Amino acid sequence: MATTTLHASTPLTERVGGLTAERLRGIRRGLEKESLRATPNAGLALTPHPAALGSALTHEHITTDFSESQLELITGVHADVDSCLAELREVHQYVYHVLREQGDEMLWVSSMPCGLPTDETIPLGRYGSSNVGRAKSVYRMGLGHRYGRRMQTISGIHYNWSMPGIDSAAYFGLIRNFRRHAFLPLVLFGASPAVCASFVQGREHALQPFGEHSMYLPHATSLRMGRLGYQSDAQSTLAVSYNSLEGYGASLQEALTKPYPAYEAVGIRNPGGDYNQLATSLLQIENEFYGTIRPKRVIRPGERPLHALRERGVEYIEVRLMDLDPFEPLGIAASTMRFLDVFLLHCLLSDSPPDTPEEIAALARNQQRVAARGREPGLVLEQDGRERVLTEWALQLVDECTPIAQAMDAALGGEGHMAALRAARAALLAPETLPSARVLEHATRAHHSSFTRFTLQHSLQTRAQLLALPFPQALRARFVAASDASIEAQKRIEASDTMPFDVYREEYLRPERLGLGLKRRGSAAAPQVLQAAAL
């Protein structure tokens, strides 16, 4: 299949016209949704990952993210939005039935966490006694040392997306444009303008009091994506370029291999011999690199993600800036996913000049401004060295997406993509209808300006709504079988381990494993490394 080649002289509408219905129907998407388990008093559940949900190490659809208390629900790859959401709904149903059987926990429906205990008592994810299981926990211990455990309890929803006939260069062009225009989905779908006061206790911040045990910023869209969220002063020193796979790989290689003084001071182990972190480099592993979007490639057993990208190119992209929508039972609406499909096509088909260090810095400033003040009337952003009113720029982008939405509707049937565009335009013109504004309005009107009370009520409503849906015995039996199979798979991994963990860690982190042309070693180390598929 021919790859997409873009020429700067070709108008966007002509590029859209060049897409066949077959290619548009070939778009694939999948979801990864994180949620904290919470108690009825809006506190963090400190119970272990429920055994009935299977092994967090090996289950295909149910795992944990940073914390033992933080579920991650994963769909497969889908040819349409509705089937993707249907699968996510089934996974949610099983989880809620298990939680009901073991007690009264629920999934917290906001990205910003529920009431948190002291940092050191937030439980790290546990994955068993195998080398790969231990490595996953040590990695999380390192995240806690580097950024604090509270920050890691922030949850979101990741949107994985691909289209046939796209090569790595075109995907990187998409990524550059997404980063330039990320303010648009941040404004439209940001839903975390407030936090529980426990999240910022003892930290410097510019938040304002917001009722009982809550803090907020009046025009914020997504505190999750702002200074209090997934940000790192250390990683801000990384000026990663997205101009090519080669340059991107080189930037990450240095961050993954060069010692970083502050993390050298933490050390690999503590005085008692327990591991503090996997490595003293700026990034322990590739997944530690924060960003609004990532190039991705499915990895082979034991392969490092960066090596997979370098060896075989970009296979799909992962959009990482989406907040959980507390007004949607699954955390994201079908219309949102259709908007993202159209928006990502716009990013792919539009001119995408190379980025520069100056632009990268300006984009970071734009993100901070929109996260904290995105609904502020007249807010201006930086575009090509000049100021641009956010609303004007956003409306232009939405209008430019019109022929793409029309093409998608023509290829897939219905009017869902155009409806999503119309809803986006209407929301930009009436910012009080944006999710971030609705959160504050609902919390103020019905919950005494309490973020915690608002989210607790919506978490309870969501639990009741999903438990009320039909859940056939055959579907339950399928999930039970998957959980049992995952537990057996973990046991097999643990039984096959023969290598000391010290050796395993060093082997997995060898710089040679990041490079091109890696040859599998014929030593006894190889079978152990094969279990290190995803830390």
Short mmCIF file of C-alpha atoms in Angstrom, two decimals:
data_model
loop_
_atom_site.label_atom_id
_atom_site.label_comp_id
_atom_site.label_asym_id
_atom_site.label_seq_id
_atom_site.Cartn_x
_atom_site.Cartn_y
_atom_site.Cartn_z
CA MET A 1 0.00 0.00 0.00
CA ALA A 2 1.37 3.42 -0.90
CA THR A 3 2.37 5.69 1.93
CA THR A 4 1.03 9.19 2.39
CA THR A 5 3.25 11.84 0.82
CA LEU A 6 2.38 15.46 1.49
CA HIS A 7 3.47 18.45 -0.55
CA ALA A 8 3.33 21.97 0.84
CA SER A 9 1.72 23.27 -2.34
CA THR A 10 -1.28 20.93 -2.11
CA PRO A 11 -4.40 22.49 -0.52
CA LEU A 12 -5.88 20.68 2.46
CA THR A 13 -9.18 20.07 0.67
CA GLU A 14 -7.33 18.40 -2.20
CA ARG A 15 -5.45 16.18 0.24
CA VAL A 16 -8.72 15.18 1.86
CA GLY A 17 -10.15 14.40 -1.57
CA GLY A 18 -7.20 12.12 -2.22
CA LEU A 19 -8.17 9.84 0.68
CA THR A 20 -10.17 6.85 -0.43
CA ALA A 21 -13.15 5.60 1.55
CA GLU A 22 -11.23 2.34 2.01
CA ARG A 23 -8.40 4.12 3.80
CA LEU A 24 -10.79 6.10 5.99
CA ARG A 25 -12.54 2.88 6.93
CA GLY A 26 -9.10 1.46 7.71
CA ILE A 27 -8.54 3.85 10.62
CA ARG A 28 -8.11 1.93 13.87
CA ARG A 29 -8.44 3.11 17.45
CA GLY A 30 -8.21 1.75 20.98
CA LEU A 31 -8.56 3.09 24.52
CA GLU A 32 -6.58 2.81 27.75
CA LYS A 33 -8.50 4.24 30.68
CA GLU A 34 -7.08 4.80 34.17
CA SER A 35 -9.27 5.16 37.27
CA LEU A 36 -8.59 5.12 40.99
CA ARG A 37 -10.49 2.75 43.23
CA ALA A 38 -12.17 4.91 45.87
CA THR A 39 -14.06 4.30 49.11
CA PRO A 40 -17.56 5.60 49.96
CA ASN A 41 -16.01 8.46 51.95
CA ALA A 42 -14.11 9.64 48.83
CA GLY A 43 -10.77 8.28 50.03
CA LEU A 44 -8.24 6.18 48.17
CA ALA A 45 -8.93 2.45 48.47
CA LEU A 46 -5.85 0.85 50.04
CA THR A 47 -6.91 -2.74 49.37
CA PRO A 48 -4.89 -4.94 46.99
CA HIS A 49 -5.79 -5.29 43.34
CA PRO A 50 -8.83 -7.62 43.46
CA ALA A 51 -7.83 -11.23 42.79
CA ALA A 52 -10.99 -11.76 40.73
CA LEU A 53 -9.68 -9.23 38.21
CA GLY A 54 -6.78 -11.53 37.44
CA SER A 55 -3.09 -10.78 37.22
CA ALA A 56 -2.19 -7.14 36.69
CA LEU A 57 1.01 -8.42 35.07
CA THR A 58 -0.56 -10.50 32.32
CA HIS A 59 -4.27 -9.67 31.90
CA GLU A 60 -4.98 -8.33 28.42
CA HIS A 61 -7.71 -5.88 29.45
CA ILE A 62 -7.39 -5.18 33.19
CA THR A 63 -4.17 -4.05 34.84
CA THR A 64 -2.94 -1.34 37.17
CA ASP A 65 -1.06 1.84 36.37
CA PHE A 66 1.18 3.45 39.00
CA SER A 67 -0.65 2.39 42.13
CA GLU A 68 -2.17 -0.85 43.32
CA SER A 69 -5.29 1.31 43.72
CA GLN A 70 -5.24 2.59 40.13
CA LEU A 71 -6.95 0.38 37.59
CA GLU A 72 -6.17 0.58 33.89
CA LEU A 73 -8.81 -0.81 31.52
CA ILE A 74 -7.67 -1.57 27.98
CA THR A 75 -9.59 -2.27 24.79
CA GLY A 76 -8.38 -4.05 21.73
CA VAL A 77 -8.02 -2.36 18.34
CA HIS A 78 -11.31 -1.41 16.68
CA ALA A 79 -12.48 -0.40 13.24
CA ASP A 80 -15.25 1.84 14.61
CA VAL A 81 -15.95 4.01 17.61
CA ASP A 82 -19.05 2.18 18.80
CA SER A 83 -17.44 -1.26 19.03
CA CYS A 84 -14.48 0.24 20.90
CA LEU A 85 -16.79 1.80 23.49
CA ALA A 86 -18.85 -1.39 23.68
CA GLU A 87 -15.77 -3.36 24.68
CA LEU A 88 -14.73 -0.73 27.22
CA ARG A 89 -18.25 -0.89 28.65
CA GLU A 90 -18.05 -4.66 29.10
CA VAL A 91 -14.72 -4.40 30.90
CA HIS A 92 -16.20 -1.74 33.18
CA GLN A 93 -19.20 -3.92 33.92
CA TYR A 94 -17.06 -6.84 35.01
CA VAL A 95 -14.92 -4.60 37.20
CA TYR A 96 -17.95 -3.06 38.88
CA HIS A 97 -19.50 -6.47 39.53
CA VAL A 98 -16.27 -7.65 41.14
CA LEU A 99 -16.01 -4.51 43.27
CA ARG A 100 -19.60 -4.92 44.42
CA GLU A 101 -18.99 -8.52 45.43
CA GLN A 102 -15.96 -7.65 47.52
CA GLY A 103 -17.32 -4.49 49.19
CA ASP A 104 -18.36 -0.94 48.45
CA GLU A 105 -15.50 0.48 46.40
CA MET A 106 -16.11 2.40 43.18
CA LEU A 107 -14.12 3.90 40.32
CA TRP A 108 -13.33 7.60 40.80
CA VAL A 109 -14.65 9.34 37.69
CA SER A 110 -12.38 12.42 37.67
CA SER A 111 -8.79 12.68 36.49
CA MET A 112 -7.68 14.47 39.64
CA PRO A 113 -7.57 12.06 42.55
CA CYS A 114 -9.87 11.48 45.48
CA GLY A 115 -8.73 12.09 49.04
CA LEU A 116 -5.17 10.86 49.35
CA PRO A 117 -3.23 9.58 52.36
CA THR A 118 0.35 10.63 53.05
CA ASP A 119 2.58 10.23 50.03
CA GLU A 120 4.52 7.24 51.35
CA THR A 121 1.35 5.25 52.10
CA ILE A 122 -0.01 5.39 48.55
CA PRO A 123 0.52 1.75 47.51
CA LEU A 124 2.73 0.97 44.51
CA GLY A 125 1.54 -1.51 41.91
CA ARG A 126 2.56 -5.08 42.70
CA TYR A 127 3.09 -7.65 39.97
CA GLY A 128 4.39 -10.77 41.68
CA SER A 129 7.81 -12.27 42.26
CA SER A 130 9.08 -12.64 38.70
CA ASN A 131 11.88 -10.47 37.44
CA VAL A 132 9.60 -8.51 35.14
CA GLY A 133 7.06 -8.12 37.97
CA ARG A 134 9.73 -6.84 40.34
CA ALA A 135 11.07 -4.48 37.67
CA LYS A 136 7.62 -2.95 37.21
CA SER A 137 7.35 -2.27 40.94
CA VAL A 138 10.90 -0.89 41.19
CA TYR A 139 10.15 1.42 38.26
CA ARG A 140 7.14 2.76 40.17
CA MET A 141 9.23 3.17 43.29
CA GLY A 142 11.55 5.30 41.18
CA LEU A 143 8.65 7.41 39.93
CA GLY A 144 7.63 8.02 43.53
CA HIS A 145 11.13 9.16 44.48
CA ARG A 146 11.41 11.41 41.44
CA TYR A 147 7.99 13.06 41.25
CA GLY A 148 6.09 12.09 44.38
CA ARG A 149 3.39 9.44 44.52
CA ARG A 150 0.50 11.91 44.58
CA MET A 151 1.26 13.14 41.09
CA GLN A 152 1.24 9.57 39.81
CA THR A 153 -2.32 9.02 41.02
CA ILE A 154 -3.65 11.43 38.37
CA SER A 155 -5.67 9.44 35.85
CA GLY A 156 -6.51 9.95 32.20
CA ILE A 157 -7.62 8.20 29.05
CA HIS A 158 -5.25 7.45 26.19
CA TYR A 159 -6.43 7.30 22.59
CA ASN A 160 -4.44 5.02 20.31
CA TRP A 161 -4.86 5.73 16.60
CA SER A 162 -3.53 4.51 13.28
CA MET A 163 -4.34 4.73 9.58
CA PRO A 164 -3.17 2.45 6.77
CA GLY A 165 -0.52 3.75 4.42
CA ILE A 166 1.18 6.13 6.86
CA ASP A 167 4.96 6.01 7.19
CA SER A 168 7.06 7.24 10.10
CA ALA A 169 7.78 10.63 8.53
CA ALA A 170 4.05 11.30 8.08
CA TYR A 171 3.30 10.18 11.63
CA PHE A 172 5.93 12.59 12.94
CA GLY A 173 4.37 15.35 10.85
CA LEU A 174 1.05 14.51 12.52
CA ILE A 175 2.72 14.61 15.94
CA ARG A 176 4.29 18.04 15.29
CA ASN A 177 0.92 19.47 14.27
CA PHE A 178 -0.87 17.84 17.18
CA ARG A 179 1.57 19.48 19.58
CA ARG A 180 1.00 22.83 17.85
CA HIS A 181 -2.78 22.52 18.09
CA ALA A 182 -3.09 20.51 21.32
CA PHE A 183 -4.72 23.53 22.93
CA LEU A 184 -7.92 22.73 21.03
CA PRO A 185 -8.71 19.30 22.56
CA LEU A 186 -7.42 20.64 25.87
CA VAL A 187 -10.04 23.40 25.82
CA LEU A 188 -12.81 21.25 24.41
CA PHE A 189 -12.37 18.21 26.64
CA GLY A 190 -10.38 19.32 29.68
CA ALA A 191 -12.43 18.39 32.75
CA SER A 192 -10.16 18.92 35.74
CA PRO A 193 -10.42 22.58 36.89
CA ALA A 194 -10.47 21.65 40.59
CA VAL A 195 -8.70 19.27 42.98
CA CYS A 196 -9.08 17.82 46.44
CA ALA A 197 -7.01 19.90 48.86
CA SER A 198 -5.10 16.76 49.91
CA PHE A 199 -3.45 16.69 46.47
CA VAL A 200 -1.60 19.98 47.02
CA GLN A 201 -1.03 19.72 50.77
CA GLY A 202 2.50 20.84 51.53
CA ARG A 203 3.16 21.93 47.92
CA GLU A 204 3.53 25.38 46.45
CA HIS A 205 0.64 26.26 44.17
CA ALA A 206 -1.43 29.16 42.84
CA LEU A 207 -4.83 27.55 43.33
CA GLN A 208 -7.71 29.32 45.02
CA PRO A 209 -10.00 27.88 47.73
CA PHE A 210 -13.13 26.28 46.33
CA GLY A 211 -15.52 25.28 49.05
CA GLU A 212 -14.98 22.34 51.36
CA HIS A 213 -11.55 20.68 51.08
CA SER A 214 -11.20 21.79 47.44
CA MET A 215 -9.00 24.10 45.37
CA TYR A 216 -9.42 25.42 41.84
CA LEU A 217 -8.63 27.99 39.19
CA PRO A 218 -11.71 29.79 37.85
CA HIS A 219 -10.82 29.50 34.15
CA ALA A 220 -8.84 26.26 34.25
CA THR A 221 -9.51 23.50 31.76
CA SER A 222 -7.15 20.73 32.88
CA LEU A 223 -5.06 21.02 36.03
CA ARG A 224 -3.94 17.49 35.12
CA MET A 225 -2.03 18.92 32.16
CA GLY A 226 -0.77 22.01 34.00
CA ARG A 227 1.99 22.76 36.46
CA LEU A 228 0.52 20.58 39.19
CA GLY A 229 -0.06 17.63 36.87
CA TYR A 230 2.19 15.48 34.75
CA GLN A 231 5.07 17.93 34.66
CA SER A 232 8.70 17.53 35.57
CA ASP A 233 11.39 20.16 36.02
CA ALA A 234 13.95 17.50 35.17
CA GLN A 235 12.21 16.49 31.96
CA SER A 236 11.74 20.12 30.98
CA THR A 237 15.48 20.08 30.23
CA LEU A 238 14.68 17.64 27.41
CA ALA A 239 14.08 19.60 24.20
CA VAL A 240 12.92 16.56 22.27
CA SER A 241 12.49 17.24 18.57
CA TYR A 242 9.81 15.46 16.56
CA ASN A 243 11.34 16.28 13.18
CA SER A 244 12.36 12.69 12.50
CA LEU A 245 12.45 9.26 14.05
CA GLU A 246 16.23 9.50 14.13
CA GLY A 247 16.26 12.77 16.08
CA TYR A 248 13.53 11.62 18.44
CA GLY A 249 15.38 8.38 19.11
CA ALA A 250 18.67 10.18 19.74
CA SER A 251 17.03 12.50 22.29
CA LEU A 252 15.50 9.60 24.18
CA GLN A 253 18.68 7.52 23.98
CA GLU A 254 20.62 10.20 25.82
CA ALA A 255 17.91 10.60 28.45
CA LEU A 256 17.83 6.83 28.97
CA THR A 257 21.58 6.36 29.29
CA LYS A 258 23.18 9.53 30.66
CA PRO A 259 23.32 9.74 34.49
CA TYR A 260 21.30 12.60 35.98
CA PRO A 261 22.88 14.11 39.14
CA ALA A 262 19.68 14.45 41.17
CA TYR A 263 18.77 10.81 40.53
CA GLU A 264 22.33 9.67 41.14
CA ALA A 265 21.89 11.17 44.62
CA VAL A 266 18.82 8.95 45.14
CA GLY A 267 20.86 5.91 44.16
CA ILE A 268 19.83 2.56 42.75
CA ARG A 269 19.43 1.06 46.23
CA ASN A 270 18.80 2.38 49.69
CA PRO A 271 21.15 1.61 52.62
CA GLY A 272 19.05 -1.44 53.48
CA GLY A 273 19.62 -2.92 50.03
CA ASP A 274 16.13 -2.38 48.64
CA TYR A 275 15.80 -0.83 45.20
CA ASN A 276 14.97 2.87 44.95
CA GLN A 277 14.74 2.95 41.14
CA LEU A 278 15.77 1.05 38.04
CA ALA A 279 18.42 3.53 36.91
CA THR A 280 19.96 6.92 37.67
CA SER A 281 19.44 8.32 34.17
CA LEU A 282 16.97 11.13 33.45
CA LEU A 283 14.49 8.47 32.31
CA GLN A 284 14.47 5.00 33.82
CA ILE A 285 12.66 3.56 30.78
CA GLU A 286 10.91 4.99 27.73
CA ASN A 287 7.46 5.16 29.35
CA GLU A 288 8.69 7.72 31.86
CA PHE A 289 8.87 10.38 29.15
CA TYR A 290 5.84 12.63 29.52
CA GLY A 291 4.13 14.19 26.54
CA THR A 292 0.76 14.98 25.04
CA ILE A 293 1.31 12.44 22.23
CA ARG A 294 3.75 9.58 21.58
CA PRO A 295 4.86 7.57 18.55
CA LYS A 296 4.33 3.88 19.26
CA ARG A 297 5.08 0.43 17.90
CA VAL A 298 3.90 -2.92 19.26
CA ILE A 299 6.97 -4.52 20.82
CA ARG A 300 8.15 -8.08 20.43
CA PRO A 301 8.84 -10.22 23.52
CA GLY A 302 11.71 -8.71 25.47
CA GLU A 303 12.16 -5.76 23.10
CA ARG A 304 12.69 -2.19 24.25
CA PRO A 305 10.10 0.27 22.87
CA LEU A 306 12.75 2.58 21.41
CA HIS A 307 14.40 -0.30 19.59
CA ALA A 308 11.05 -1.35 18.14
CA LEU A 309 10.50 2.17 16.78
CA ARG A 310 13.97 2.41 15.30
CA GLU A 311 13.88 -1.06 13.79
CA ARG A 312 10.38 -1.07 12.27
CA GLY A 313 9.08 2.52 12.41
CA VAL A 314 5.99 4.12 13.90
CA GLU A 315 2.89 1.90 13.88
CA TYR A 316 0.40 4.15 15.67
CA ILE A 317 0.23 7.22 17.88
CA GLU A 318 -0.96 7.54 21.47
CA VAL A 319 -2.86 10.71 22.44
CA ARG A 320 -2.23 11.30 26.14
CA LEU A 321 -3.84 14.63 27.05
CA MET A 322 -7.44 13.49 27.47
CA ASP A 323 -9.02 13.98 30.90
CA LEU A 324 -11.64 11.59 32.20
CA ASP A 325 -15.06 13.10 31.51
CA PRO A 326 -17.02 12.74 34.77
CA PHE A 327 -20.29 13.24 32.90
CA GLU A 328 -19.67 10.14 30.73
CA PRO A 329 -19.99 6.68 32.32
CA LEU A 330 -16.99 5.37 30.39
CA GLY A 331 -14.94 8.55 30.77
CA ILE A 332 -15.19 9.50 27.09
CA ALA A 333 -18.07 10.04 24.66
CA ALA A 334 -18.45 8.63 21.15
CA SER A 335 -18.65 12.20 19.82
CA THR A 336 -15.31 13.00 21.46
CA MET A 337 -13.68 10.04 19.76
CA ARG A 338 -15.12 11.07 16.40
CA PHE A 339 -13.80 14.59 16.90
CA LEU A 340 -10.36 13.15 17.69
CA ASP A 341 -10.44 11.07 14.51
CA VAL A 342 -11.17 14.19 12.45
CA PHE A 343 -8.65 16.31 14.36
CA LEU A 344 -5.89 13.73 13.95
CA LEU A 345 -6.56 13.58 10.22
CA HIS A 346 -6.30 17.37 10.11
CA CYS A 347 -2.92 17.13 11.87
CA LEU A 348 -1.83 14.47 9.38
CA LEU A 349 -2.94 16.24 6.21
CA SER A 350 -1.92 19.84 7.05
CA ASP A 351 1.50 21.28 6.31
CA SER A 352 3.86 20.40 9.14
CA PRO A 353 7.11 22.37 9.05
CA PRO A 354 10.01 21.23 11.24
CA ASP A 355 9.88 22.27 14.87
CA THR A 356 12.56 24.42 16.50
CA PRO A 357 13.74 24.82 20.10
CA GLU A 358 11.99 28.21 20.19
CA GLU A 359 8.69 26.70 19.03
CA ILE A 360 8.98 23.80 21.48
CA ALA A 361 9.38 26.31 24.32
CA ALA A 362 6.40 28.35 23.08
CA LEU A 363 4.23 25.23 22.89
CA ALA A 364 5.06 24.43 26.50
CA ARG A 365 3.99 27.95 27.49
CA ASN A 366 0.77 27.57 25.50
CA GLN A 367 -0.03 24.31 27.26
CA GLN A 368 0.48 25.83 30.70
CA ARG A 369 -1.63 28.84 29.78
CA VAL A 370 -4.52 26.79 28.43
CA ALA A 371 -4.46 24.29 31.29
CA ALA A 372 -4.71 27.07 33.88
CA ARG A 373 -6.66 29.76 32.00
CA GLY A 374 -8.17 28.18 28.88
CA ARG A 375 -11.66 29.64 29.39
CA GLU A 376 -10.44 33.13 30.22
CA PRO A 377 -12.12 35.63 27.85
CA GLY A 378 -9.70 36.96 25.25
CA LEU A 379 -6.87 34.59 26.22
CA VAL A 380 -4.01 34.80 23.73
CA LEU A 381 -1.52 32.10 22.74
CA GLU A 382 1.76 32.17 20.85
CA GLN A 383 1.73 31.23 17.17
CA ASP A 384 4.80 31.63 14.97
CA GLY A 385 6.24 34.34 17.18
CA ARG A 386 3.08 36.42 17.43
CA GLU A 387 0.01 36.49 19.65
CA ARG A 388 -3.22 34.85 18.56
CA VAL A 389 -6.57 34.88 20.38
CA LEU A 390 -7.31 31.30 21.40
CA THR A 391 -10.96 31.32 20.35
CA GLU A 392 -10.21 32.74 16.91
CA TRP A 393 -7.48 30.16 16.29
CA ALA A 394 -9.64 27.32 17.61
CA LEU A 395 -12.61 28.23 15.41
CA GLN A 396 -10.36 28.39 12.36
CA LEU A 397 -9.08 24.86 13.06
CA VAL A 398 -12.62 23.54 13.52
CA ASP A 399 -13.71 25.12 10.24
CA GLU A 400 -10.71 23.61 8.44
CA CYS A 401 -11.82 20.18 9.71
CA THR A 402 -15.18 20.40 7.90
CA PRO A 403 -14.19 18.62 4.66
CA ILE A 404 -12.49 15.90 6.71
CA ALA A 405 -15.63 15.30 8.78
CA GLN A 406 -17.71 15.21 5.62
CA ALA A 407 -15.36 12.64 4.09
CA MET A 408 -15.48 10.51 7.23
CA ASP A 409 -19.28 10.57 7.30
CA ALA A 410 -19.42 9.68 3.61
CA ALA A 411 -17.07 6.73 4.14
CA LEU A 412 -18.59 5.40 7.36
CA GLY A 413 -22.21 6.49 7.05
CA GLY A 414 -24.27 8.75 9.26
CA GLU A 415 -23.50 12.31 10.35
CA GLY A 416 -21.58 11.68 13.55
CA HIS A 417 -18.36 13.43 12.56
CA MET A 418 -20.07 16.60 11.37
CA ALA A 419 -22.21 16.56 14.52
CA ALA A 420 -19.03 16.37 16.61
CA LEU A 421 -17.61 19.38 14.76
CA ARG A 422 -20.81 21.37 15.23
CA ALA A 423 -20.79 20.57 18.94
CA ALA A 424 -17.15 21.70 19.21
CA ARG A 425 -17.88 24.99 17.47
CA ALA A 426 -20.90 25.64 19.68
CA ALA A 427 -18.89 24.92 22.83
CA LEU A 428 -16.12 27.31 21.81
CA LEU A 429 -18.71 30.05 21.33
CA ALA A 430 -20.38 29.22 24.67
CA PRO A 431 -17.49 28.32 27.00
CA GLU A 432 -19.85 27.87 29.93
CA THR A 433 -20.89 24.59 28.26
CA LEU A 434 -17.36 23.15 28.20
CA PRO A 435 -16.76 20.17 30.54
CA SER A 436 -14.40 22.15 32.77
CA ALA A 437 -17.02 24.87 33.24
CA ARG A 438 -19.76 22.32 33.84
CA VAL A 439 -17.71 20.65 36.59
CA LEU A 440 -17.41 23.95 38.45
CA GLU A 441 -21.06 24.87 37.85
CA HIS A 442 -22.38 21.51 39.08
CA ALA A 443 -20.04 21.50 42.07
CA THR A 444 -21.05 25.04 43.02
CA ARG A 445 -24.78 24.60 42.50
CA ALA A 446 -25.32 21.17 44.03
CA HIS A 447 -22.29 20.35 46.17
CA HIS A 448 -21.34 23.49 48.13
CA SER A 449 -18.37 24.12 45.79
CA SER A 450 -16.80 20.79 46.75
CA PHE A 451 -14.86 18.97 44.05
CA THR A 452 -14.84 15.88 46.24
CA ARG A 453 -18.60 15.82 46.81
CA PHE A 454 -19.29 16.44 43.13
CA THR A 455 -17.02 13.61 41.99
CA LEU A 456 -18.24 11.22 44.67
CA GLN A 457 -21.85 11.68 43.58
CA HIS A 458 -20.99 11.15 39.92
CA SER A 459 -18.88 8.11 40.83
CA LEU A 460 -21.83 6.60 42.69
CA GLN A 461 -24.19 7.40 39.80
CA THR A 462 -21.81 5.84 37.30
CA ARG A 463 -21.47 2.69 39.38
CA ALA A 464 -25.26 2.35 39.66
CA GLN A 465 -25.73 3.00 35.95
CA LEU A 466 -23.23 0.38 34.82
CA LEU A 467 -24.39 -2.21 37.35
CA ALA A 468 -27.95 -1.77 36.06
CA LEU A 469 -26.99 -2.78 32.52
CA PRO A 470 -27.57 -6.38 31.40
CA PHE A 471 -24.52 -8.53 32.07
CA PRO A 472 -25.11 -11.99 30.59
CA GLN A 473 -23.69 -15.02 32.36
CA ALA A 474 -21.74 -15.97 29.24
CA LEU A 475 -19.99 -12.59 29.26
CA ARG A 476 -19.14 -12.92 32.94
CA ALA A 477 -17.82 -16.43 32.34
CA ARG A 478 -15.54 -15.10 29.59
CA PHE A 479 -14.04 -12.52 31.94
CA VAL A 480 -13.64 -15.07 34.73
CA ALA A 481 -11.81 -17.36 32.33
CA ALA A 482 -9.56 -14.50 31.20
CA SER A 483 -8.73 -13.66 34.83
CA ASP A 484 -7.94 -17.28 35.64
CA ALA A 485 -5.78 -17.60 32.53
CA SER A 486 -3.85 -14.45 33.43
CA ILE A 487 -3.07 -15.81 36.89
CA GLU A 488 -1.77 -19.04 35.37
CA ALA A 489 0.33 -17.04 32.91
CA GLN A 490 1.91 -15.12 35.78
CA LYS A 491 2.72 -18.38 37.55
CA ARG A 492 4.44 -19.70 34.43
CA ILE A 493 6.56 -16.56 34.17
CA GLU A 494 7.56 -16.83 37.82
CA ALA A 495 8.39 -20.53 37.47
CA SER A 496 10.60 -19.89 34.45
CA ASP A 497 12.81 -17.31 36.16
CA THR A 498 16.37 -18.46 36.84
CA MET A 499 18.31 -15.20 36.58
CA PRO A 500 19.06 -13.06 39.66
CA PHE A 501 17.13 -9.79 39.55
CA ASP A 502 20.35 -7.73 39.66
CA VAL A 503 21.49 -9.37 36.42
CA TYR A 504 18.05 -9.08 34.86
CA ARG A 505 17.88 -5.33 35.56
CA GLU A 506 21.32 -4.70 34.11
CA GLU A 507 20.55 -6.83 31.06
CA TYR A 508 17.27 -5.09 30.32
CA LEU A 509 18.83 -1.62 30.65
CA ARG A 510 21.87 -2.28 28.46
CA PRO A 511 22.27 0.68 26.05
CA GLU A 512 22.81 -1.76 23.20
CA ARG A 513 19.18 -2.85 23.54
CA LEU A 514 18.07 0.63 22.42
CA GLY A 515 19.92 0.61 19.14
CA LEU A 516 19.31 -0.55 15.59
CA GLY A 517 20.21 -4.04 14.46
CA LEU A 518 20.01 -5.64 17.91
CA LYS A 519 20.87 -9.33 17.70
CA ARG A 520 19.31 -11.60 20.26
CA ARG A 521 21.94 -12.99 22.55
CA GLY A 522 22.29 -16.73 22.74
CA SER A 523 23.22 -16.63 26.39
CA ALA A 524 21.17 -17.87 29.31
CA ALA A 525 20.04 -14.27 29.71
CA ALA A 526 17.77 -14.36 26.68
CA PRO A 527 14.76 -16.30 28.09
CA GLN A 528 14.62 -13.98 31.07
CA VAL A 529 14.70 -10.84 28.96
CA LEU A 530 11.86 -12.23 26.88
CA GLN A 531 9.56 -11.64 29.84
CA ALA A 532 10.37 -7.92 29.97
CA ALA A 533 7.85 -6.94 27.34
CA ALA A 534 6.31 -3.94 29.06
CA LEU A 535 7.41 -2.25 32.24
#
